[in-house]
Amino acid sequence: MGKTYEGGVPLAEVVRSGFVEGFHRGSVAVLDAAGAPVAGAGDATSPVFPRSSNKPMQAIGMLRAGLPLTDPADVALVSASHAGEEFHIERVRALLRGAGLAEEALHCPPDLPVGEAAREAVLRAGGAPSRIQMNCSGKHTGMLLTCLAAGWPLDGYWRPEHPLQQRLTAAIEEFTGEKAAAVGVDGCGAPVLAVSLTGLARAFLRLVSAEPGTVERTVADAMRAYPELVGGTQADDTRLMRGVPGLLAKVGAEGVIAAAVPEVGAVALKVDDGAGRARMPVLVSALRRLGVEAPVLTEYAEIPLLGGGLPVGAVRPVW
């Protein structure tokens, strides 16, 4: 694996009124069912921060360390970047309450919901940012509950040297098959580890290919059974998991997404400028290279551009 991400190649074009006004560059890794590379673009072997696409592996690390969750819906929430809808908040609140913890125990910063409808509802009601509304509050709650179960201190649970984070690092490195090239601070304040897009795709493929009853399969099954808890009612990864049988998907900040389909293959990609609008058309193009088809992919194949409130163009893949 290279030491520095070199950046990608044009993956999507922005077409307005028949005129190409820009490009989104990035990198893609596509693996077959055996984990062998079958397609790619840009720099898929140097490390990047997958951001929240690492969450399924972090959830595995928590469960292995003793996280006492038996309801698959709670496992999905611990793996989530939730939209802050009421059903998300209530489930996080219930987990904290059941452990005797206050919302202030969460280290993630106060925030408004990332989901547009949920955010507008909070503002209309006169609400304000809070830790529990932050889209990583499920993950942080899982971290706190893991520390309680393992007898580890809650103080500093987010620091890389904490026993919890050491376990989560080990899980990410195991499933990606790579040593973390760097450790950063994610938007929620927890560590984020740098691995390659190829390693990220490999990890997702291992989750969906695992034997039933294993911890990794437990996480994959929970996310696929409760995709609304992983993202939200209108989240991209939620809609993908609802629309493609067996598909596991998780978005990450800065234009990252990873997805895998059992006995088919896996994809991981990063849009270099972080634009979410380019992520899904490129993912659709990659999944179609693996022979995956579904109506939801057709919906995401191009993202409409508006002019005067009417469609006048699209963001579409060129890779």
PDB file of C-alpha atoms in Angstrom:
ATOM      1  CA  MET A   1       0.000   0.000   0.000  1.00  0.00           C
ATOM      2  CA  GLY A   2       1.348   3.413  -0.954  1.00  0.00           C
ATOM      3  CA  LYS A   3       2.171   5.976   1.692  1.00  0.00           C
ATOM      4  CA  THR A   4       0.168   8.877   0.318  1.00  0.00           C
ATOM      5  CA  TYR A   5      -3.111   8.983  -1.549  1.00  0.00           C
ATOM      6  CA  GLU A   6      -2.347  10.350  -5.014  1.00  0.00           C
ATOM      7  CA  GLY A   7      -5.859  11.443  -5.889  1.00  0.00           C
ATOM      8  CA  GLY A   8      -8.168  10.057  -8.495  1.00  0.00           C
ATOM      9  CA  VAL A   9      -9.335  10.407 -12.063  1.00  0.00           C
ATOM     10  CA  PRO A  10     -12.558  11.845 -13.531  1.00  0.00           C
ATOM     11  CA  LEU A  11     -15.407   9.625 -12.352  1.00  0.00           C
ATOM     12  CA  ALA A  12     -18.457  11.790 -13.015  1.00  0.00           C
ATOM     13  CA  GLU A  13     -19.303  14.784 -15.177  1.00  0.00           C
ATOM     14  CA  VAL A  14     -21.631  17.665 -14.430  1.00  0.00           C
ATOM     15  CA  VAL A  15     -23.761  18.413 -17.479  1.00  0.00           C
ATOM     16  CA  ARG A  16     -25.987  21.503 -17.562  1.00  0.00           C
ATOM     17  CA  SER A  17     -28.117  22.319 -20.601  1.00  0.00           C
ATOM     18  CA  GLY A  18     -25.996  19.980 -22.695  1.00  0.00           C
ATOM     19  CA  PHE A  19     -22.756  21.674 -21.611  1.00  0.00           C
ATOM     20  CA  VAL A  20     -20.176  19.879 -19.453  1.00  0.00           C
ATOM     21  CA  GLU A  21     -19.414  22.391 -16.725  1.00  0.00           C
ATOM     22  CA  GLY A  22     -17.263  20.262 -14.450  1.00  0.00           C
ATOM     23  CA  PHE A  23     -15.993  16.900 -13.239  1.00  0.00           C
ATOM     24  CA  HIS A  24     -15.771  15.012  -9.976  1.00  0.00           C
ATOM     25  CA  ARG A  25     -12.559  13.032  -9.613  1.00  0.00           C
ATOM     26  CA  GLY A  26     -11.913  10.108  -7.340  1.00  0.00           C
ATOM     27  CA  SER A  27     -10.916   6.480  -6.975  1.00  0.00           C
ATOM     28  CA  VAL A  28     -12.767   3.159  -7.031  1.00  0.00           C
ATOM     29  CA  ALA A  29     -11.970  -0.441  -6.089  1.00  0.00           C
ATOM     30  CA  VAL A  30     -14.138  -3.286  -7.430  1.00  0.00           C
ATOM     31  CA  LEU A  31     -13.576  -6.846  -6.176  1.00  0.00           C
ATOM     32  CA  ASP A  32     -15.177 -10.068  -7.322  1.00  0.00           C
ATOM     33  CA  ALA A  33     -16.738 -12.649  -5.005  1.00  0.00           C
ATOM     34  CA  ALA A  34     -13.309 -14.158  -4.318  1.00  0.00           C
ATOM     35  CA  GLY A  35     -11.852 -10.787  -3.353  1.00  0.00           C
ATOM     36  CA  ALA A  36      -9.794 -10.348  -6.515  1.00  0.00           C
ATOM     37  CA  PRO A  37      -9.684  -6.887  -8.159  1.00  0.00           C
ATOM     38  CA  VAL A  38     -11.750  -6.883 -11.365  1.00  0.00           C
ATOM     39  CA  ALA A  39     -11.971  -3.148 -12.043  1.00  0.00           C
ATOM     40  CA  GLY A  40     -10.759   0.098 -10.607  1.00  0.00           C
ATOM     41  CA  ALA A  41      -9.948   3.719 -11.203  1.00  0.00           C
ATOM     42  CA  GLY A  42      -7.593   6.226  -9.701  1.00  0.00           C
ATOM     43  CA  ASP A  43      -5.582   5.265  -6.629  1.00  0.00           C
ATOM     44  CA  ALA A  44      -7.347   2.366  -4.910  1.00  0.00           C
ATOM     45  CA  THR A  45      -4.310   1.013  -3.059  1.00  0.00           C
ATOM     46  CA  SER A  46      -3.111   4.014  -1.053  1.00  0.00           C
ATOM     47  CA  PRO A  47      -4.648   4.914   2.318  1.00  0.00           C
ATOM     48  CA  VAL A  48      -7.638   7.210   2.719  1.00  0.00           C
ATOM     49  CA  PHE A  49      -9.878   7.930   5.679  1.00  0.00           C
ATOM     50  CA  PRO A  50     -13.045   5.863   5.068  1.00  0.00           C
ATOM     51  CA  ARG A  51     -14.729   7.917   7.784  1.00  0.00           C
ATOM     52  CA  SER A  52     -18.053   6.335   8.777  1.00  0.00           C
ATOM     53  CA  SER A  53     -17.629   3.472   6.323  1.00  0.00           C
ATOM     54  CA  ASN A  54     -15.395   1.996   9.047  1.00  0.00           C
ATOM     55  CA  LYS A  55     -18.348   1.708  11.449  1.00  0.00           C
ATOM     56  CA  PRO A  56     -19.317  -1.905  10.687  1.00  0.00           C
ATOM     57  CA  MET A  57     -15.816  -3.050  11.650  1.00  0.00           C
ATOM     58  CA  GLN A  58     -15.901  -0.873  14.753  1.00  0.00           C
ATOM     59  CA  ALA A  59     -19.184  -2.538  15.704  1.00  0.00           C
ATOM     60  CA  ILE A  60     -17.504  -5.933  15.329  1.00  0.00           C
ATOM     61  CA  GLY A  61     -14.761  -4.804  17.672  1.00  0.00           C
ATOM     62  CA  MET A  62     -17.311  -3.650  20.241  1.00  0.00           C
ATOM     63  CA  LEU A  63     -19.241  -6.918  20.170  1.00  0.00           C
ATOM     64  CA  ARG A  64     -16.040  -8.921  20.485  1.00  0.00           C
ATOM     65  CA  ALA A  65     -15.083  -6.817  23.501  1.00  0.00           C
ATOM     66  CA  GLY A  66     -18.359  -7.649  25.232  1.00  0.00           C
ATOM     67  CA  LEU A  67     -20.940  -5.111  24.026  1.00  0.00           C
ATOM     68  CA  PRO A  68     -24.115  -6.674  25.474  1.00  0.00           C
ATOM     69  CA  LEU A  69     -26.598  -6.125  22.653  1.00  0.00           C
ATOM     70  CA  THR A  70     -29.037  -8.878  21.716  1.00  0.00           C
ATOM     71  CA  ASP A  71     -31.486  -6.895  19.584  1.00  0.00           C
ATOM     72  CA  PRO A  72     -30.231  -6.656  15.972  1.00  0.00           C
ATOM     73  CA  ALA A  73     -31.848  -3.218  15.719  1.00  0.00           C
ATOM     74  CA  ASP A  74     -29.476  -1.957  18.406  1.00  0.00           C
ATOM     75  CA  VAL A  75     -26.505  -3.484  16.570  1.00  0.00           C
ATOM     76  CA  ALA A  76     -27.604  -1.629  13.443  1.00  0.00           C
ATOM     77  CA  LEU A  77     -27.803   1.631  15.381  1.00  0.00           C
ATOM     78  CA  VAL A  78     -24.284   1.193  16.775  1.00  0.00           C
ATOM     79  CA  SER A  79     -23.106   0.822  13.146  1.00  0.00           C
ATOM     80  CA  ALA A  80     -25.057   3.880  12.001  1.00  0.00           C
ATOM     81  CA  SER A  81     -24.684   7.419  10.761  1.00  0.00           C
ATOM     82  CA  HIS A  82     -28.289   8.123  11.581  1.00  0.00           C
ATOM     83  CA  ALA A  83     -30.374  10.991  10.234  1.00  0.00           C
ATOM     84  CA  GLY A  84     -31.535  12.107  13.666  1.00  0.00           C
ATOM     85  CA  GLU A  85     -35.141  11.092  13.098  1.00  0.00           C
ATOM     86  CA  GLU A  86     -37.266  10.569  16.189  1.00  0.00           C
ATOM     87  CA  PHE A  87     -36.989   6.782  16.058  1.00  0.00           C
ATOM     88  CA  HIS A  88     -33.200   7.102  16.016  1.00  0.00           C
ATOM     89  CA  ILE A  89     -33.110   9.454  18.984  1.00  0.00           C
ATOM     90  CA  GLU A  90     -35.523   7.398  21.062  1.00  0.00           C
ATOM     91  CA  ARG A  91     -33.512   4.205  20.565  1.00  0.00           C
ATOM     92  CA  VAL A  92     -30.218   5.900  21.481  1.00  0.00           C
ATOM     93  CA  ARG A  93     -31.895   7.430  24.509  1.00  0.00           C
ATOM     94  CA  ALA A  94     -33.230   4.032  25.581  1.00  0.00           C
ATOM     95  CA  LEU A  95     -29.775   2.441  25.350  1.00  0.00           C
ATOM     96  CA  LEU A  96     -28.245   5.190  27.468  1.00  0.00           C
ATOM     97  CA  ARG A  97     -31.062   5.048  30.000  1.00  0.00           C
ATOM     98  CA  GLY A  98     -30.805   1.266  30.260  1.00  0.00           C
ATOM     99  CA  ALA A  99     -27.119   1.611  31.140  1.00  0.00           C
ATOM    100  CA  GLY A 100     -27.743   4.402  33.647  1.00  0.00           C
ATOM    101  CA  LEU A 101     -25.897   6.931  31.516  1.00  0.00           C
ATOM    102  CA  ALA A 102     -26.757  10.551  30.805  1.00  0.00           C
ATOM    103  CA  GLU A 103     -26.511  12.114  27.374  1.00  0.00           C
ATOM    104  CA  GLU A 104     -23.564  14.144  28.677  1.00  0.00           C
ATOM    105  CA  ALA A 105     -21.503  10.946  28.804  1.00  0.00           C
ATOM    106  CA  LEU A 106     -21.339  11.037  24.984  1.00  0.00           C
ATOM    107  CA  HIS A 107     -18.163  12.608  23.631  1.00  0.00           C
ATOM    108  CA  CYS A 108     -19.623  13.350  20.196  1.00  0.00           C
ATOM    109  CA  PRO A 109     -20.245  17.098  19.812  1.00  0.00           C
ATOM    110  CA  PRO A 110     -23.694  18.707  20.018  1.00  0.00           C
ATOM    111  CA  ASP A 111     -25.256  18.914  16.583  1.00  0.00           C
ATOM    112  CA  LEU A 112     -28.523  19.175  14.733  1.00  0.00           C
ATOM    113  CA  PRO A 113     -29.773  16.096  12.835  1.00  0.00           C
ATOM    114  CA  VAL A 114     -28.077  15.521   9.481  1.00  0.00           C
ATOM    115  CA  GLY A 115     -31.393  14.511   7.930  1.00  0.00           C
ATOM    116  CA  GLU A 116     -33.002  17.544   6.331  1.00  0.00           C
ATOM    117  CA  ALA A 117     -36.560  16.791   7.467  1.00  0.00           C
ATOM    118  CA  ALA A 118     -35.442  15.913  10.999  1.00  0.00           C
ATOM    119  CA  ARG A 119     -33.310  19.047  11.239  1.00  0.00           C
ATOM    120  CA  GLU A 120     -36.165  21.262  10.082  1.00  0.00           C
ATOM    121  CA  ALA A 121     -38.512  19.624  12.588  1.00  0.00           C
ATOM    122  CA  VAL A 122     -36.108  20.354  15.440  1.00  0.00           C
ATOM    123  CA  LEU A 123     -35.724  23.986  14.377  1.00  0.00           C
ATOM    124  CA  ARG A 124     -39.475  24.472  13.957  1.00  0.00           C
ATOM    125  CA  ALA A 125     -39.973  23.175  17.480  1.00  0.00           C
ATOM    126  CA  GLY A 126     -37.406  25.642  18.837  1.00  0.00           C
ATOM    127  CA  GLY A 127     -34.822  22.931  19.445  1.00  0.00           C
ATOM    128  CA  ALA A 128     -31.060  23.278  19.522  1.00  0.00           C
ATOM    129  CA  PRO A 129     -28.009  21.111  18.831  1.00  0.00           C
ATOM    130  CA  SER A 130     -27.492  18.209  21.214  1.00  0.00           C
ATOM    131  CA  ARG A 131     -25.092  15.288  21.503  1.00  0.00           C
ATOM    132  CA  ILE A 132     -27.791  12.678  21.072  1.00  0.00           C
ATOM    133  CA  GLN A 133     -28.868  14.213  17.747  1.00  0.00           C
ATOM    134  CA  MET A 134     -25.363  13.959  16.335  1.00  0.00           C
ATOM    135  CA  ASN A 135     -25.299  11.296  13.626  1.00  0.00           C
ATOM    136  CA  CYS A 136     -22.647   9.221  15.428  1.00  0.00           C
ATOM    137  CA  SER A 137     -24.449   9.082  18.783  1.00  0.00           C
ATOM    138  CA  GLY A 138     -25.337   5.416  18.231  1.00  0.00           C
ATOM    139  CA  LYS A 139     -21.686   4.493  17.760  1.00  0.00           C
ATOM    140  CA  HIS A 140     -20.631   6.495  20.801  1.00  0.00           C
ATOM    141  CA  THR A 141     -23.355   4.886  22.887  1.00  0.00           C
ATOM    142  CA  GLY A 142     -22.070   1.483  21.811  1.00  0.00           C
ATOM    143  CA  MET A 143     -18.576   2.515  22.830  1.00  0.00           C
ATOM    144  CA  LEU A 144     -19.769   3.559  26.296  1.00  0.00           C
ATOM    145  CA  LEU A 145     -21.720   0.335  26.792  1.00  0.00           C
ATOM    146  CA  THR A 146     -18.714  -1.701  25.687  1.00  0.00           C
ATOM    147  CA  CYS A 147     -16.525   0.029  28.261  1.00  0.00           C
ATOM    148  CA  LEU A 148     -19.058  -0.679  30.999  1.00  0.00           C
ATOM    149  CA  ALA A 149     -19.214  -4.365  30.023  1.00  0.00           C
ATOM    150  CA  ALA A 150     -15.425  -4.727  29.822  1.00  0.00           C
ATOM    151  CA  GLY A 151     -14.709  -2.803  33.006  1.00  0.00           C
ATOM    152  CA  TRP A 152     -12.796  -0.093  31.165  1.00  0.00           C
ATOM    153  CA  PRO A 153     -12.899   3.575  32.219  1.00  0.00           C
ATOM    154  CA  LEU A 154     -15.457   5.752  30.478  1.00  0.00           C
ATOM    155  CA  ASP A 155     -13.158   8.734  30.725  1.00  0.00           C
ATOM    156  CA  GLY A 156     -11.224   9.147  27.501  1.00  0.00           C
ATOM    157  CA  TYR A 157     -12.974   6.265  25.741  1.00  0.00           C
ATOM    158  CA  TRP A 158     -12.467   8.154  22.470  1.00  0.00           C
ATOM    159  CA  ARG A 159      -8.684   8.407  22.736  1.00  0.00           C
ATOM    160  CA  PRO A 160      -6.599   6.143  20.468  1.00  0.00           C
ATOM    161  CA  GLU A 161      -4.657   4.706  23.406  1.00  0.00           C
ATOM    162  CA  HIS A 162      -7.795   3.642  25.302  1.00  0.00           C
ATOM    163  CA  PRO A 163      -8.274  -0.175  25.473  1.00  0.00           C
ATOM    164  CA  LEU A 164     -11.561   0.178  23.596  1.00  0.00           C
ATOM    165  CA  GLN A 165     -10.006   1.965  20.647  1.00  0.00           C
ATOM    166  CA  GLN A 166      -7.161  -0.531  20.560  1.00  0.00           C
ATOM    167  CA  ARG A 167      -9.738  -3.307  20.104  1.00  0.00           C
ATOM    168  CA  LEU A 168     -11.545  -1.382  17.369  1.00  0.00           C
ATOM    169  CA  THR A 169      -8.265  -0.720  15.575  1.00  0.00           C
ATOM    170  CA  ALA A 170      -7.506  -4.443  15.652  1.00  0.00           C
ATOM    171  CA  ALA A 171     -10.883  -5.243  14.095  1.00  0.00           C
ATOM    172  CA  ILE A 172     -10.451  -2.737  11.267  1.00  0.00           C
ATOM    173  CA  GLU A 173      -6.957  -3.993  10.514  1.00  0.00           C
ATOM    174  CA  GLU A 174      -8.106  -7.623  10.592  1.00  0.00           C
ATOM    175  CA  PHE A 175     -10.971  -7.217   8.170  1.00  0.00           C
ATOM    176  CA  THR A 176      -9.270  -4.845   5.755  1.00  0.00           C
ATOM    177  CA  GLY A 177      -6.126  -6.948   5.825  1.00  0.00           C
ATOM    178  CA  GLU A 178      -4.011  -3.812   6.280  1.00  0.00           C
ATOM    179  CA  LYS A 179      -2.211  -1.986   9.038  1.00  0.00           C
ATOM    180  CA  ALA A 180      -3.675   1.448   9.572  1.00  0.00           C
ATOM    181  CA  ALA A 181      -1.491   3.983   7.778  1.00  0.00           C
ATOM    182  CA  ALA A 182      -2.641   6.894   9.933  1.00  0.00           C
ATOM    183  CA  VAL A 183      -4.930   7.702  12.845  1.00  0.00           C
ATOM    184  CA  GLY A 184      -7.001  10.869  12.687  1.00  0.00           C
ATOM    185  CA  VAL A 185      -9.826  12.484  14.619  1.00  0.00           C
ATOM    186  CA  ASP A 186     -13.188  11.902  12.963  1.00  0.00           C
ATOM    187  CA  GLY A 187     -15.945  14.508  12.930  1.00  0.00           C
ATOM    188  CA  CYS A 188     -17.502  12.891  15.994  1.00  0.00           C
ATOM    189  CA  GLY A 189     -14.240  13.047  17.970  1.00  0.00           C
ATOM    190  CA  ALA A 190     -13.468   9.315  17.820  1.00  0.00           C
ATOM    191  CA  PRO A 191     -10.434   7.939  15.987  1.00  0.00           C
ATOM    192  CA  VAL A 192     -10.594   7.292  12.246  1.00  0.00           C
ATOM    193  CA  LEU A 193      -8.076   4.930  10.650  1.00  0.00           C
ATOM    194  CA  ALA A 194      -6.628   5.229   7.163  1.00  0.00           C
ATOM    195  CA  VAL A 195      -6.799   2.156   4.923  1.00  0.00           C
ATOM    196  CA  SER A 196      -7.020   1.706   1.172  1.00  0.00           C
ATOM    197  CA  LEU A 197     -10.247   1.507  -0.806  1.00  0.00           C
ATOM    198  CA  THR A 198      -9.234  -2.022  -1.780  1.00  0.00           C
ATOM    199  CA  GLY A 199      -8.924  -2.923   1.895  1.00  0.00           C
ATOM    200  CA  LEU A 200     -12.276  -1.321   2.649  1.00  0.00           C
ATOM    201  CA  ALA A 201     -13.993  -3.290  -0.122  1.00  0.00           C
ATOM    202  CA  ARG A 202     -12.299  -6.446   1.152  1.00  0.00           C
ATOM    203  CA  ALA A 203     -13.691  -5.841   4.642  1.00  0.00           C
ATOM    204  CA  PHE A 204     -17.266  -5.436   3.400  1.00  0.00           C
ATOM    205  CA  LEU A 205     -16.959  -8.573   1.301  1.00  0.00           C
ATOM    206  CA  ARG A 206     -15.762 -10.512   4.349  1.00  0.00           C
ATOM    207  CA  LEU A 207     -18.768  -9.325   6.355  1.00  0.00           C
ATOM    208  CA  VAL A 208     -21.371 -10.493   3.839  1.00  0.00           C
ATOM    209  CA  SER A 209     -19.477 -13.732   3.138  1.00  0.00           C
ATOM    210  CA  ALA A 210     -19.057 -14.737   6.781  1.00  0.00           C
ATOM    211  CA  GLU A 211     -20.705 -17.802   8.259  1.00  0.00           C
ATOM    212  CA  PRO A 212     -24.021 -17.256  10.090  1.00  0.00           C
ATOM    213  CA  GLY A 213     -23.475 -16.890  13.818  1.00  0.00           C
ATOM    214  CA  THR A 214     -20.119 -15.129  13.536  1.00  0.00           C
ATOM    215  CA  VAL A 215     -19.841 -11.630  14.930  1.00  0.00           C
ATOM    216  CA  GLU A 216     -19.126 -10.135  11.526  1.00  0.00           C
ATOM    217  CA  ARG A 217     -22.172 -11.797   9.990  1.00  0.00           C
ATOM    218  CA  THR A 218     -24.235 -10.605  12.969  1.00  0.00           C
ATOM    219  CA  VAL A 219     -23.305  -7.010  12.151  1.00  0.00           C
ATOM    220  CA  ALA A 220     -23.948  -7.419   8.429  1.00  0.00           C
ATOM    221  CA  ASP A 221     -27.319  -9.085   9.037  1.00  0.00           C
ATOM    222  CA  ALA A 222     -28.384  -6.441  11.547  1.00  0.00           C
ATOM    223  CA  MET A 223     -27.573  -3.585   9.189  1.00  0.00           C
ATOM    224  CA  ARG A 224     -29.410  -5.240   6.306  1.00  0.00           C
ATOM    225  CA  ALA A 225     -32.433  -6.084   8.468  1.00  0.00           C
ATOM    226  CA  TYR A 226     -32.730  -2.535   9.853  1.00  0.00           C
ATOM    227  CA  PRO A 227     -31.358  -0.216   7.152  1.00  0.00           C
ATOM    228  CA  GLU A 228     -33.502   2.740   8.333  1.00  0.00           C
ATOM    229  CA  LEU A 229     -31.541   2.683  11.579  1.00  0.00           C
ATOM    230  CA  VAL A 230     -28.214   2.652   9.702  1.00  0.00           C
ATOM    231  CA  GLY A 231     -29.026   5.827   7.765  1.00  0.00           C
ATOM    232  CA  GLY A 232     -32.543   7.165   7.739  1.00  0.00           C
ATOM    233  CA  THR A 233     -35.797   7.118   5.874  1.00  0.00           C
ATOM    234  CA  GLN A 234     -34.257   8.741   2.783  1.00  0.00           C
ATOM    235  CA  ALA A 235     -30.560   7.924   3.277  1.00  0.00           C
ATOM    236  CA  ASP A 236     -28.628   6.584   0.299  1.00  0.00           C
ATOM    237  CA  ASP A 237     -27.248   3.487   2.041  1.00  0.00           C
ATOM    238  CA  THR A 238     -30.672   2.737   3.540  1.00  0.00           C
ATOM    239  CA  ARG A 239     -32.371   2.851   0.142  1.00  0.00           C
ATOM    240  CA  LEU A 240     -29.653   0.687  -1.412  1.00  0.00           C
ATOM    241  CA  MET A 241     -30.033  -2.004   1.238  1.00  0.00           C
ATOM    242  CA  ARG A 242     -33.813  -1.898   0.852  1.00  0.00           C
ATOM    243  CA  GLY A 243     -33.608  -2.086  -2.929  1.00  0.00           C
ATOM    244  CA  VAL A 244     -30.876  -4.663  -3.623  1.00  0.00           C
ATOM    245  CA  PRO A 245     -31.354  -8.081  -1.961  1.00  0.00           C
ATOM    246  CA  GLY A 246     -28.409  -9.015   0.246  1.00  0.00           C
ATOM    247  CA  LEU A 247     -26.505  -5.775  -0.309  1.00  0.00           C
ATOM    248  CA  LEU A 248     -24.614  -4.234   2.622  1.00  0.00           C
ATOM    249  CA  ALA A 249     -23.716  -0.546   2.291  1.00  0.00           C
ATOM    250  CA  LYS A 250     -22.352   2.237   4.451  1.00  0.00           C
ATOM    251  CA  VAL A 251     -21.583   5.813   3.471  1.00  0.00           C
ATOM    252  CA  GLY A 252     -18.741   7.863   4.879  1.00  0.00           C
ATOM    253  CA  ALA A 253     -17.983  11.563   4.867  1.00  0.00           C
ATOM    254  CA  GLU A 254     -15.862  13.162   2.146  1.00  0.00           C
ATOM    255  CA  GLY A 255     -17.485  11.228  -0.687  1.00  0.00           C
ATOM    256  CA  VAL A 256     -16.852   7.684   0.558  1.00  0.00           C
ATOM    257  CA  ILE A 257     -19.146   4.661   0.233  1.00  0.00           C
ATOM    258  CA  ALA A 258     -18.595   0.906   0.444  1.00  0.00           C
ATOM    259  CA  ALA A 259     -20.973  -1.862  -0.579  1.00  0.00           C
ATOM    260  CA  ALA A 260     -20.907  -5.625  -0.966  1.00  0.00           C
ATOM    261  CA  VAL A 261     -23.245  -8.320  -2.259  1.00  0.00           C
ATOM    262  CA  PRO A 262     -22.699 -11.936  -1.171  1.00  0.00           C
ATOM    263  CA  GLU A 263     -21.385 -14.234  -3.906  1.00  0.00           C
ATOM    264  CA  VAL A 264     -21.081 -11.232  -6.226  1.00  0.00           C
ATOM    265  CA  GLY A 265     -18.395  -8.827  -5.002  1.00  0.00           C
ATOM    266  CA  ALA A 266     -17.704  -5.498  -3.352  1.00  0.00           C
ATOM    267  CA  VAL A 267     -17.060  -1.838  -4.180  1.00  0.00           C
ATOM    268  CA  ALA A 268     -15.418   0.992  -2.285  1.00  0.00           C
ATOM    269  CA  LEU A 269     -14.987   4.480  -3.656  1.00  0.00           C
ATOM    270  CA  LYS A 270     -14.010   8.007  -2.729  1.00  0.00           C
ATOM    271  CA  VAL A 271     -14.953  11.216  -4.522  1.00  0.00           C
ATOM    272  CA  ASP A 272     -11.964  13.470  -3.980  1.00  0.00           C
ATOM    273  CA  ASP A 273     -13.843  16.732  -3.490  1.00  0.00           C
ATOM    274  CA  GLY A 274     -16.217  15.054  -1.040  1.00  0.00           C
ATOM    275  CA  ALA A 275     -19.297  15.723  -3.182  1.00  0.00           C
ATOM    276  CA  GLY A 276     -22.126  13.450  -2.166  1.00  0.00           C
ATOM    277  CA  ARG A 277     -23.939  14.050  -5.445  1.00  0.00           C
ATOM    278  CA  ALA A 278     -21.304  12.160  -7.420  1.00  0.00           C
ATOM    279  CA  ARG A 279     -21.017   9.210  -5.052  1.00  0.00           C
ATOM    280  CA  MET A 280     -24.135   7.289  -6.011  1.00  0.00           C
ATOM    281  CA  PRO A 281     -23.888   7.476  -9.838  1.00  0.00           C
ATOM    282  CA  VAL A 282     -20.316   6.194  -9.630  1.00  0.00           C
ATOM    283  CA  LEU A 283     -21.340   3.417  -7.242  1.00  0.00           C
ATOM    284  CA  VAL A 284     -24.120   2.371  -9.622  1.00  0.00           C
ATOM    285  CA  SER A 285     -21.611   2.189 -12.463  1.00  0.00           C
ATOM    286  CA  ALA A 286     -19.317   0.008 -10.328  1.00  0.00           C
ATOM    287  CA  LEU A 287     -22.088  -2.315  -9.138  1.00  0.00           C
ATOM    288  CA  ARG A 288     -23.268  -2.799 -12.704  1.00  0.00           C
ATOM    289  CA  ARG A 289     -19.766  -3.955 -13.610  1.00  0.00           C
ATOM    290  CA  LEU A 290     -20.428  -6.791 -11.151  1.00  0.00           C
ATOM    291  CA  GLY A 291     -23.749  -7.589 -12.828  1.00  0.00           C
ATOM    292  CA  VAL A 292     -25.918  -6.073 -10.088  1.00  0.00           C
ATOM    293  CA  GLU A 293     -29.209  -4.593 -11.294  1.00  0.00           C
ATOM    294  CA  ALA A 294     -32.246  -3.247  -9.438  1.00  0.00           C
ATOM    295  CA  PRO A 295     -34.759  -0.406  -9.894  1.00  0.00           C
ATOM    296  CA  VAL A 296     -33.080   1.613  -7.150  1.00  0.00           C
ATOM    297  CA  LEU A 297     -29.859   1.636  -9.153  1.00  0.00           C
ATOM    298  CA  THR A 298     -31.674   3.141 -12.115  1.00  0.00           C
ATOM    299  CA  GLU A 299     -32.941   5.901  -9.798  1.00  0.00           C
ATOM    300  CA  TYR A 300     -29.382   6.686  -8.731  1.00  0.00           C
ATOM    301  CA  ALA A 301     -27.688   6.257 -12.110  1.00  0.00           C
ATOM    302  CA  GLU A 302     -27.823  10.029 -12.691  1.00  0.00           C
ATOM    303  CA  ILE A 303     -28.498  12.845 -10.223  1.00  0.00           C
ATOM    304  CA  PRO A 304     -30.653  15.609 -11.764  1.00  0.00           C
ATOM    305  CA  LEU A 305     -29.464  19.217 -11.938  1.00  0.00           C
ATOM    306  CA  LEU A 306     -32.093  21.935 -11.718  1.00  0.00           C
ATOM    307  CA  GLY A 307     -32.358  25.281 -13.445  1.00  0.00           C
ATOM    308  CA  GLY A 308     -35.238  27.545 -12.563  1.00  0.00           C
ATOM    309  CA  GLY A 309     -36.678  24.679 -10.534  1.00  0.00           C
ATOM    310  CA  LEU A 310     -36.757  22.337 -13.533  1.00  0.00           C
ATOM    311  CA  PRO A 311     -34.378  19.516 -14.575  1.00  0.00           C
ATOM    312  CA  VAL A 312     -31.796  20.877 -17.022  1.00  0.00           C
ATOM    313  CA  GLY A 313     -28.977  18.375 -16.695  1.00  0.00           C
ATOM    314  CA  ALA A 314     -27.412  15.705 -14.533  1.00  0.00           C
ATOM    315  CA  VAL A 315     -24.395  14.451 -12.667  1.00  0.00           C
ATOM    316  CA  ARG A 316     -23.547  11.205 -14.437  1.00  0.00           C
ATOM    317  CA  PRO A 317     -20.675   8.715 -14.386  1.00  0.00           C
ATOM    318  CA  VAL A 318     -17.957   8.846 -17.013  1.00  0.00           C
ATOM    319  CA  TRP A 319     -15.985   5.914 -15.598  1.00  0.00           C
TER     320      TRP A 319
END
